[in-house]
mmCIF file of C-alpha atoms and ligand atoms in Angstrom:
data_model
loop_
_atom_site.group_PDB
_atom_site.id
_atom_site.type_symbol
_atom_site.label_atom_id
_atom_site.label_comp_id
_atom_site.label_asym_id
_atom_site.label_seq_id
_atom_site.Cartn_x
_atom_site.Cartn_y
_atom_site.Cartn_z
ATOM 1 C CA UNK A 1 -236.207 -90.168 191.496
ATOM 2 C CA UNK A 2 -235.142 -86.560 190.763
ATOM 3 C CA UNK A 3 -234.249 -84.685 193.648
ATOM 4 C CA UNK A 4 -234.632 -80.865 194.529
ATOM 5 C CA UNK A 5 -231.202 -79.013 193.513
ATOM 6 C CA UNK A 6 -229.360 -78.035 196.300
ATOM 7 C CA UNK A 7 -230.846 -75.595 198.467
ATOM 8 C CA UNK A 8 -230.005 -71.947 198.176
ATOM 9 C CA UNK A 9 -227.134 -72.801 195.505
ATOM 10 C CA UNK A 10 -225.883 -69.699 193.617
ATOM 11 C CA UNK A 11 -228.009 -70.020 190.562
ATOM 12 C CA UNK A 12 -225.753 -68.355 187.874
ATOM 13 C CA UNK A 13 -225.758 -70.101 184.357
ATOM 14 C CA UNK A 14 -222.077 -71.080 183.218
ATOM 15 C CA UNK A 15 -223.157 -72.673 180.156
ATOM 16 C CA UNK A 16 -226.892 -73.228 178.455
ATOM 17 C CA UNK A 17 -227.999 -74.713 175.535
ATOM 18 C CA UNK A 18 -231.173 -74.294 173.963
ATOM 19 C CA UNK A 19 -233.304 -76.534 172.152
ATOM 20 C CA UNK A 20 -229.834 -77.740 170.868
ATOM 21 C CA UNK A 21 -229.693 -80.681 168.143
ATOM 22 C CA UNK A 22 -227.290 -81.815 166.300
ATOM 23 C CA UNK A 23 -227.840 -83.721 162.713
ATOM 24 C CA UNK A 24 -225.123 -85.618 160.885
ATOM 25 C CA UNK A 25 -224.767 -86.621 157.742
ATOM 26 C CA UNK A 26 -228.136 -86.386 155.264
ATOM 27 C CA UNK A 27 -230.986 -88.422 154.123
ATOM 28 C CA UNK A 28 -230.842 -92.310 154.833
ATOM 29 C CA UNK A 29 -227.316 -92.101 156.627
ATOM 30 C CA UNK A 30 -228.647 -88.951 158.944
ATOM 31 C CA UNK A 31 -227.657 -89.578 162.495
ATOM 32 C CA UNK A 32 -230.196 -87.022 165.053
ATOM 33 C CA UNK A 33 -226.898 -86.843 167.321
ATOM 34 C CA UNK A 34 -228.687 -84.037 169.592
ATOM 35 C CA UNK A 35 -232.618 -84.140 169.315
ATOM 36 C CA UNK A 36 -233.356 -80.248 171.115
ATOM 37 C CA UNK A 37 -231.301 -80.852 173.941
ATOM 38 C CA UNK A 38 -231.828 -77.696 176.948
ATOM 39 C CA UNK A 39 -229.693 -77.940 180.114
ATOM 40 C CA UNK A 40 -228.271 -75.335 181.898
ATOM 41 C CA UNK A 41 -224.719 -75.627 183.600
ATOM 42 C CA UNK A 42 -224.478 -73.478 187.168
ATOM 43 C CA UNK A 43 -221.329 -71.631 188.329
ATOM 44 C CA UNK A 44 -219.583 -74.283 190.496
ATOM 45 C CA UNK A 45 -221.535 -77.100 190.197
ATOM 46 C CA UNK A 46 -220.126 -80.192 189.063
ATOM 47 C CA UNK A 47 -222.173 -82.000 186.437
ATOM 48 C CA UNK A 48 -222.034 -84.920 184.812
ATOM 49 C CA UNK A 49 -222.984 -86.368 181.608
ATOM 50 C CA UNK A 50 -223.679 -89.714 181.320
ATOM 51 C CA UNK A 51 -225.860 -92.362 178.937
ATOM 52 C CA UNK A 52 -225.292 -95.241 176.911
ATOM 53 C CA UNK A 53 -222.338 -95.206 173.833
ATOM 54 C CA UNK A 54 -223.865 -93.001 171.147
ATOM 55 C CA UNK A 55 -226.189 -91.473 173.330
ATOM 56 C CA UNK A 56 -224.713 -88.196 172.193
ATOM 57 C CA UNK A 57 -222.589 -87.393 175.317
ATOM 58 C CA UNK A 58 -219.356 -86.179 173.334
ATOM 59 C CA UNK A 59 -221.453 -84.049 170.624
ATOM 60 C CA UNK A 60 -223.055 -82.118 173.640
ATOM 61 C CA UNK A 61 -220.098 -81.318 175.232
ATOM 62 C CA UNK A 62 -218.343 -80.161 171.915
ATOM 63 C CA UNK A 63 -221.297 -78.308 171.039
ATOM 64 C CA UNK A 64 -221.364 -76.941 174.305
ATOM 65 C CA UNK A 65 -217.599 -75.745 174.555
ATOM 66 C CA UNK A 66 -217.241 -74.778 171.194
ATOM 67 C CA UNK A 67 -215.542 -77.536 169.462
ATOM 68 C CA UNK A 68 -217.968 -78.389 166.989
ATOM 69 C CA UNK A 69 -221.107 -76.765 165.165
ATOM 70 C CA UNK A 70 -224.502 -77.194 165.647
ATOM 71 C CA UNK A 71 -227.685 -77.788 163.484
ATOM 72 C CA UNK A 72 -230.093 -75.740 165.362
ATOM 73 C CA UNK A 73 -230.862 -74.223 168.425
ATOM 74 C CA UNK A 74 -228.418 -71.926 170.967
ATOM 75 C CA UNK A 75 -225.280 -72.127 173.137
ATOM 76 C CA UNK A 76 -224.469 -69.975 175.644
ATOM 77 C CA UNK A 77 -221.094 -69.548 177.531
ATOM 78 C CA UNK A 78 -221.437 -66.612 180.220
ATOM 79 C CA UNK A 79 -223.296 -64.052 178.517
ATOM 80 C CA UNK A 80 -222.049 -65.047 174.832
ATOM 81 C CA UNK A 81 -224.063 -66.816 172.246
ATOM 82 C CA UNK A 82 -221.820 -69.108 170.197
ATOM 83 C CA UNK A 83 -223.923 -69.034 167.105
ATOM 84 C CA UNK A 84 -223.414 -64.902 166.642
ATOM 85 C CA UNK A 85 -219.564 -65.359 166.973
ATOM 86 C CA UNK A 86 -216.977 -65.726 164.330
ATOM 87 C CA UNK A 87 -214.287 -68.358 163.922
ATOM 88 C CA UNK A 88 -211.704 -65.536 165.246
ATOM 89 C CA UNK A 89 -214.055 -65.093 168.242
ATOM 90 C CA UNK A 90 -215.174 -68.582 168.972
ATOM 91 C CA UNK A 91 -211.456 -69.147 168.798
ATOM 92 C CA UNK A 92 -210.819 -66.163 171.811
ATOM 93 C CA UNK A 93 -213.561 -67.431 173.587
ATOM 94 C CA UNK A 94 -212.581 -71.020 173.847
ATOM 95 C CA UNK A 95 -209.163 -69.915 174.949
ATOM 96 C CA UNK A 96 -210.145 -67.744 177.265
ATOM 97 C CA UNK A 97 -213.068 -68.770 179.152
ATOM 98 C CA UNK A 98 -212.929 -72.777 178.432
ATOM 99 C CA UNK A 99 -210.583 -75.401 180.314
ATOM 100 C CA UNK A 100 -209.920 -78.496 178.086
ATOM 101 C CA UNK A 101 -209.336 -81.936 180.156
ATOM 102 C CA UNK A 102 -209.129 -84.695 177.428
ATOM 103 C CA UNK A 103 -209.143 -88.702 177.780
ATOM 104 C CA UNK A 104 -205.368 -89.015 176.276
ATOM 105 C CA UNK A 105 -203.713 -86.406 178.238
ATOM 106 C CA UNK A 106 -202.529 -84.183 175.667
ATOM 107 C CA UNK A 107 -199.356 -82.959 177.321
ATOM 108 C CA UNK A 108 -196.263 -81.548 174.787
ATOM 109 C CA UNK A 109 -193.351 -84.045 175.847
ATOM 110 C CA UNK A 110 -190.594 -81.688 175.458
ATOM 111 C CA UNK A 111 -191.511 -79.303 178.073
ATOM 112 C CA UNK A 112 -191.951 -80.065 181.885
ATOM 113 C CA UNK A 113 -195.044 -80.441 183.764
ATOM 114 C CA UNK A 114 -194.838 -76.669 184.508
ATOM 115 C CA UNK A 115 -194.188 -75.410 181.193
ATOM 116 C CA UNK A 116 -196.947 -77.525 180.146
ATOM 117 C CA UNK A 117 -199.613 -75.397 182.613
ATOM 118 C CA UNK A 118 -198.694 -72.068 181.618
ATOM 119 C CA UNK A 119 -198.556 -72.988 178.168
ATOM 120 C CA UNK A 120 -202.266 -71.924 176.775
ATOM 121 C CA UNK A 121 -201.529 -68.578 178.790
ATOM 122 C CA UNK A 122 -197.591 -68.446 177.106
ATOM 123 C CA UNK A 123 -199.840 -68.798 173.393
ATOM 124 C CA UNK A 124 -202.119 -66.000 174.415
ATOM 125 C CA UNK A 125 -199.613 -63.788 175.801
ATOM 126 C CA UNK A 126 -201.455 -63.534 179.001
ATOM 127 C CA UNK A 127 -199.572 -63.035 182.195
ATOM 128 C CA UNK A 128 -200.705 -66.062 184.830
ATOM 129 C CA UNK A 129 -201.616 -64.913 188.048
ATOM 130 C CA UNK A 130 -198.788 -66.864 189.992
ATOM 131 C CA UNK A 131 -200.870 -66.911 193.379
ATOM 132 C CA UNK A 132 -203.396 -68.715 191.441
ATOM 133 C CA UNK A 133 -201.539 -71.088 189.762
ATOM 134 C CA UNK A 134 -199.575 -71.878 193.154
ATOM 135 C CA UNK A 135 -202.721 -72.798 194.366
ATOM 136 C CA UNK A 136 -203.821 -74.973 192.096
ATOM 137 C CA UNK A 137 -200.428 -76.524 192.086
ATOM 138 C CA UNK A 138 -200.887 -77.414 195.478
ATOM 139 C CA UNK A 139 -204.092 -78.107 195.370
ATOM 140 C CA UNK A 140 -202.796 -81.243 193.241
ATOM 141 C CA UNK A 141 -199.699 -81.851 195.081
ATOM 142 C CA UNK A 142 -197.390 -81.896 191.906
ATOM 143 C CA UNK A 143 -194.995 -79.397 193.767
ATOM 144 C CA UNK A 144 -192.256 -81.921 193.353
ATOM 145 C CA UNK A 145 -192.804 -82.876 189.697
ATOM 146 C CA UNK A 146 -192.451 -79.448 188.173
ATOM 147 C CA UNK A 147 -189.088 -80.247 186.143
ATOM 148 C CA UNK A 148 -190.450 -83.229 185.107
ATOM 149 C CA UNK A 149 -190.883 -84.283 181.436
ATOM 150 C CA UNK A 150 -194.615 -85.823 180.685
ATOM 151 C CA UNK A 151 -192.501 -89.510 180.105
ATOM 152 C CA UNK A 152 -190.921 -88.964 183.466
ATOM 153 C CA UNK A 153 -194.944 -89.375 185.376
ATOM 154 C CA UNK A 154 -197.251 -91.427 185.391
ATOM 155 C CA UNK A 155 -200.580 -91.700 183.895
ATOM 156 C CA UNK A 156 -202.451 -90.421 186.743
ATOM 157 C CA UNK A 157 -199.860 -87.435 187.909
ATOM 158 C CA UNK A 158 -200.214 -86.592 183.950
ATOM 159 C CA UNK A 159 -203.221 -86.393 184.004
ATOM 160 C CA UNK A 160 -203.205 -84.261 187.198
ATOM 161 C CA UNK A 161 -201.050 -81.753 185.259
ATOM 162 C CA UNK A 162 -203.507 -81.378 182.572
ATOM 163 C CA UNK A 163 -206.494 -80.839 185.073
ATOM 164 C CA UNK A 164 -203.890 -78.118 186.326
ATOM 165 C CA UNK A 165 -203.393 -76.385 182.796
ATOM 166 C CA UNK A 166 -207.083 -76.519 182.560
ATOM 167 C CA UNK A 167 -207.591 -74.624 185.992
ATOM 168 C CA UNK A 168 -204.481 -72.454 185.169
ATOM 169 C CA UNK A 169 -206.405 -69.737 183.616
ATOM 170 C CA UNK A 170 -209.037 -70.222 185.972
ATOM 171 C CA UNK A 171 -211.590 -70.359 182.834
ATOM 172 C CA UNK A 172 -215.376 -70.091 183.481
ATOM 173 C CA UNK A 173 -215.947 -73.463 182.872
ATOM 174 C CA UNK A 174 -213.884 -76.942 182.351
ATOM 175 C CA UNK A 175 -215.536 -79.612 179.925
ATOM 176 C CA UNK A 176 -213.497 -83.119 180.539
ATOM 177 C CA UNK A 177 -214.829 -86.152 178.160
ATOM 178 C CA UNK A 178 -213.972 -89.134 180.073
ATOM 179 C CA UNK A 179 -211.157 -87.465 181.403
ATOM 180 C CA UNK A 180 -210.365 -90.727 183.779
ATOM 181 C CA UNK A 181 -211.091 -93.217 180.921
ATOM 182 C CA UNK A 182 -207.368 -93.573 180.570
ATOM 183 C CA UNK A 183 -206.591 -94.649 184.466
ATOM 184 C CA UNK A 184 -206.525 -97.176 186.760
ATOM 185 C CA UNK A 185 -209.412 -96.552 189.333
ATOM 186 C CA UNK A 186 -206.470 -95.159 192.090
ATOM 187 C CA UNK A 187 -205.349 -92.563 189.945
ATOM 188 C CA UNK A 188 -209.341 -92.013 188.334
ATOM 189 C CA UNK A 189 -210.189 -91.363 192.192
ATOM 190 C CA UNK A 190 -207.468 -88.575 192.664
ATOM 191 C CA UNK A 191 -207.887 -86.975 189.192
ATOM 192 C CA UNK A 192 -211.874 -86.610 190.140
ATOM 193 C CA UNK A 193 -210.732 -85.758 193.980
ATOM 194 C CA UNK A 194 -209.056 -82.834 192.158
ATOM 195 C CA UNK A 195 -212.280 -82.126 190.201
ATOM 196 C CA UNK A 196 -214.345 -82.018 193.297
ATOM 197 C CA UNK A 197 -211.836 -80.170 194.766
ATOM 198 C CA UNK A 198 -211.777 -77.659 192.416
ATOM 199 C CA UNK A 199 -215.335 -77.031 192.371
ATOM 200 C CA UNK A 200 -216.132 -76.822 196.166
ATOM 201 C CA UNK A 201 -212.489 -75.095 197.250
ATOM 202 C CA UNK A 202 -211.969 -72.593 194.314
ATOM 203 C CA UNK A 203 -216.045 -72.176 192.819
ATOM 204 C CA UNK A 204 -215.153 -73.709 189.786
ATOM 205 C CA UNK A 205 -217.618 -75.052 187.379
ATOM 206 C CA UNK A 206 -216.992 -78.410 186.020
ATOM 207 C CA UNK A 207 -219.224 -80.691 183.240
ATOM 208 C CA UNK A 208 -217.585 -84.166 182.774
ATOM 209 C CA UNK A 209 -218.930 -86.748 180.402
ATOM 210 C CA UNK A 210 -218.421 -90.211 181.660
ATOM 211 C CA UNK A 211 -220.008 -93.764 181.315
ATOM 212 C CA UNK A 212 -218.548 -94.888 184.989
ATOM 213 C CA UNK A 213 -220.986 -94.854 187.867
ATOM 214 C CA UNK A 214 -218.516 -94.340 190.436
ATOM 215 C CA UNK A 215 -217.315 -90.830 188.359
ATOM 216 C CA UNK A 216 -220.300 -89.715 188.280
ATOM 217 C CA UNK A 217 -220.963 -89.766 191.895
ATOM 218 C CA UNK A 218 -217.759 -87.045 192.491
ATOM 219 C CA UNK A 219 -220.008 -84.714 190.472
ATOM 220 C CA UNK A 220 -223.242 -82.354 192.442
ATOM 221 C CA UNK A 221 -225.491 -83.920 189.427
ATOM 222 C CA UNK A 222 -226.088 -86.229 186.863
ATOM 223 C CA UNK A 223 -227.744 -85.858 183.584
ATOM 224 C CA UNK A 224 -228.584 -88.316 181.324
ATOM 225 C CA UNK A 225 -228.405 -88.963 177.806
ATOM 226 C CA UNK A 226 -230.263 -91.328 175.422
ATOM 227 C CA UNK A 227 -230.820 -90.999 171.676
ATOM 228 C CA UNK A 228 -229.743 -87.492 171.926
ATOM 229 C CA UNK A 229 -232.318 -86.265 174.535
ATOM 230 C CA UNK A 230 -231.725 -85.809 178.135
ATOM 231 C CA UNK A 231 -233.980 -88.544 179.707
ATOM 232 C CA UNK A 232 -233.427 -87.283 183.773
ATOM 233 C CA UNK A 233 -231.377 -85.994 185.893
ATOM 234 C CA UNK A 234 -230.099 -86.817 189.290
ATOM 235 C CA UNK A 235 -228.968 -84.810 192.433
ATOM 236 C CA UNK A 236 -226.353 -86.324 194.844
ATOM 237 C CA UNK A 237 -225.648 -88.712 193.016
ATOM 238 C CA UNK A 238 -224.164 -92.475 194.525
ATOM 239 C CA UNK A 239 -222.818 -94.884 192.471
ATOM 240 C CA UNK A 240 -225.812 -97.559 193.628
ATOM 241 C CA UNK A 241 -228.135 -94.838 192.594
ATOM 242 C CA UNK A 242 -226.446 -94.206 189.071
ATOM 243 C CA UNK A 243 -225.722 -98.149 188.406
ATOM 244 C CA UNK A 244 -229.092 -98.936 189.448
ATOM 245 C CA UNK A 245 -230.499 -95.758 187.160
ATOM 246 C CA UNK A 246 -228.531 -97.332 184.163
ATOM 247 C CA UNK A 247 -229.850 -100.486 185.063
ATOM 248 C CA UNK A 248 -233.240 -100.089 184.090
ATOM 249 C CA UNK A 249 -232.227 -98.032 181.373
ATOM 250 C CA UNK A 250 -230.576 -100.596 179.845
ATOM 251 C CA UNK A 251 -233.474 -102.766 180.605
ATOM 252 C CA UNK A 252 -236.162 -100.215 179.402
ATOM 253 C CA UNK A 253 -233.750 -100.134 176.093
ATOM 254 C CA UNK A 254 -233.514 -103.704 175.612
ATOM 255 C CA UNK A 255 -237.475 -104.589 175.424
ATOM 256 C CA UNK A 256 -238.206 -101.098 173.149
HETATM 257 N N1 ADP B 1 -218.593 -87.194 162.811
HETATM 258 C C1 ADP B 1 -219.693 -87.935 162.860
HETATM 259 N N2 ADP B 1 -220.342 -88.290 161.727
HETATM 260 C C2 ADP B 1 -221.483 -89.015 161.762
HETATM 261 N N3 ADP B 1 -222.064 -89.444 162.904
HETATM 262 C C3 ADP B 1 -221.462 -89.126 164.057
HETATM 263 C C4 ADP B 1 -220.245 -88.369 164.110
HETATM 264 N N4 ADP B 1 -219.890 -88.201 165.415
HETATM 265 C C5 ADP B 1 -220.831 -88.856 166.133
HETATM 266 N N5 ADP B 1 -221.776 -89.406 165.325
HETATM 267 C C6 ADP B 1 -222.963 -90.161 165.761
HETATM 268 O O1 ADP B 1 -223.708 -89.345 166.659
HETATM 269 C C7 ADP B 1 -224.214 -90.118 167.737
HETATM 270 C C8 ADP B 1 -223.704 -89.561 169.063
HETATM 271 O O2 ADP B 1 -222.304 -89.756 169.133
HETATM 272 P P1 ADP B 1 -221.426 -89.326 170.404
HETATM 273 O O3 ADP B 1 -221.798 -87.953 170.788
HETATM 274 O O4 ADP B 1 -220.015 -89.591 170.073
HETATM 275 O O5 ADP B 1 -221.945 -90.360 171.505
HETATM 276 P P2 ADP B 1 -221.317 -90.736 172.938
HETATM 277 O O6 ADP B 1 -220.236 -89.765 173.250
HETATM 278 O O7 ADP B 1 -222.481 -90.673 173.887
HETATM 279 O O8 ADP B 1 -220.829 -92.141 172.806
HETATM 280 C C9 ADP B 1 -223.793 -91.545 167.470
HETATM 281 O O9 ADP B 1 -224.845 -92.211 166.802
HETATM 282 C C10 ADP B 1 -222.601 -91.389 166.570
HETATM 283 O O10 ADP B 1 -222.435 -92.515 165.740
HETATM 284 MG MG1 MG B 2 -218.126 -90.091 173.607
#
């Protein structure tokens, strides 16, 4: 059921990991989160990550951006291997190349929507390129909710700002976990509108975990996750073809 990858697709590598796994905890409690997981991530694609609860969707992505160690194997981001840097470094490198959507929005409530955009550049003194930024302002039609406070919008214009600070400092890649688990599906669709957006309009590169069907099909691929190995992938993805791909995954699961 795998299709070809998009034909003559710039073929740059965002992101890799290598023969990545993942162990928690030791002896009888070990978990294998991530069994030698390799998948590459290409400069603006949108990928998603999807696979049963526990399947190891949110350890990848950590792994993968930086967030958490690993066990064994290798991360790339760009050119840079994450096992050969330092706290300091990882630190740098997560703040300047990596775009952070989260599932609870994450916004400071005492400053406005646009103080809340600039605000990982403000923290590492970096000057934001205002043509950018206008951009991707309008881009997610918040132009009128600048001033506002977090409290003052709702869930899905919230979360529109924090797709916005993530694209603010136009970072190499953007990792979201779930990043519409929080919304009702109106406001899901126009966060992942903005995704799609984002990717196709301004060559971003996006990897999303999510367990919806219908998210996943905003995304150029699908890869999916079972006991910490990635079982297939999926180009072009529809919601029918993902449901009906979890299906008799589920299925396959139930009778093993
Ligand atoms: N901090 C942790 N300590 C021990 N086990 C963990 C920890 N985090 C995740 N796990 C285990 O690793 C596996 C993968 O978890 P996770 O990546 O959160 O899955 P998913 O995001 O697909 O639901 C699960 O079996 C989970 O229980
Ligand atoms: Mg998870």
């Amino acid at each position: 059921m795998t299709t070809a990858p998009i034909a003559d697709r710039a073929t740059t590598v965002a992101a890799r990991a290598t023969d990545l796994s993942k162990i928690y905890g030791q002896g009888e409690t070990q978990v294998v989160a991530l069994d030698r997981v390799s998948v590459d991530f290409r400069q603006a694609e949108f990928t998603a990550i999807m696979g049963p609860s526990g399947s190891g969707k949110s350890t990848l992505m950590h792994c993968v951006a930086g967030l958490d160690t690993f066990s064994s194997g290798s991360v790339r981001i760009g050119d840079t291997e994450l096992g050969t840097l330092k706290d300091k470094q990882l630190t740098k490198l997560r703040r300047d190349k990596i775009g952070f959507i989260f599932q609870a929005f994450n916004l400071l409530p005492t400053l406005t929507a646009m103080e809340n955009i600039t605000l990982p550049m403000d923290i590492a003194g970096r000057k934001p390129d205002q043509q950018w930024v206008d951009s991707v302002i309008r881009m997610i039609g918040l132009s009128d909710r600048l001033k506002h406070r977090p409290a003052q919008l709702s869930g899905g214009q919230q979360q529109r700002v924090a797709v916005a600070r993530a694209l603010a400092s136009r970072p190499e890649i953007i990792f979201g976990d779930e990043p519409t688990g929080n919304l009702d599906s109106r406001s899901g669709a126009e966060v992942l509108g903005f995704l799609r957006n984002s990717v196709r309009e301004l060559g971003q590169t996006v990897v999303m975990v999510t367990h919806d069907p219908v998210a996943a099909a905003y995304a150029d691929r699908v890869v999916f996750l079972a006991d910490g190995r990635i079982v297939d992938e999926m180009y072009r993805p529809t919601a029918d073809n993902v449901l009906d791909f979890m299906k008799q995954f589920d299925a396959k699961g139930r009778t093993s």
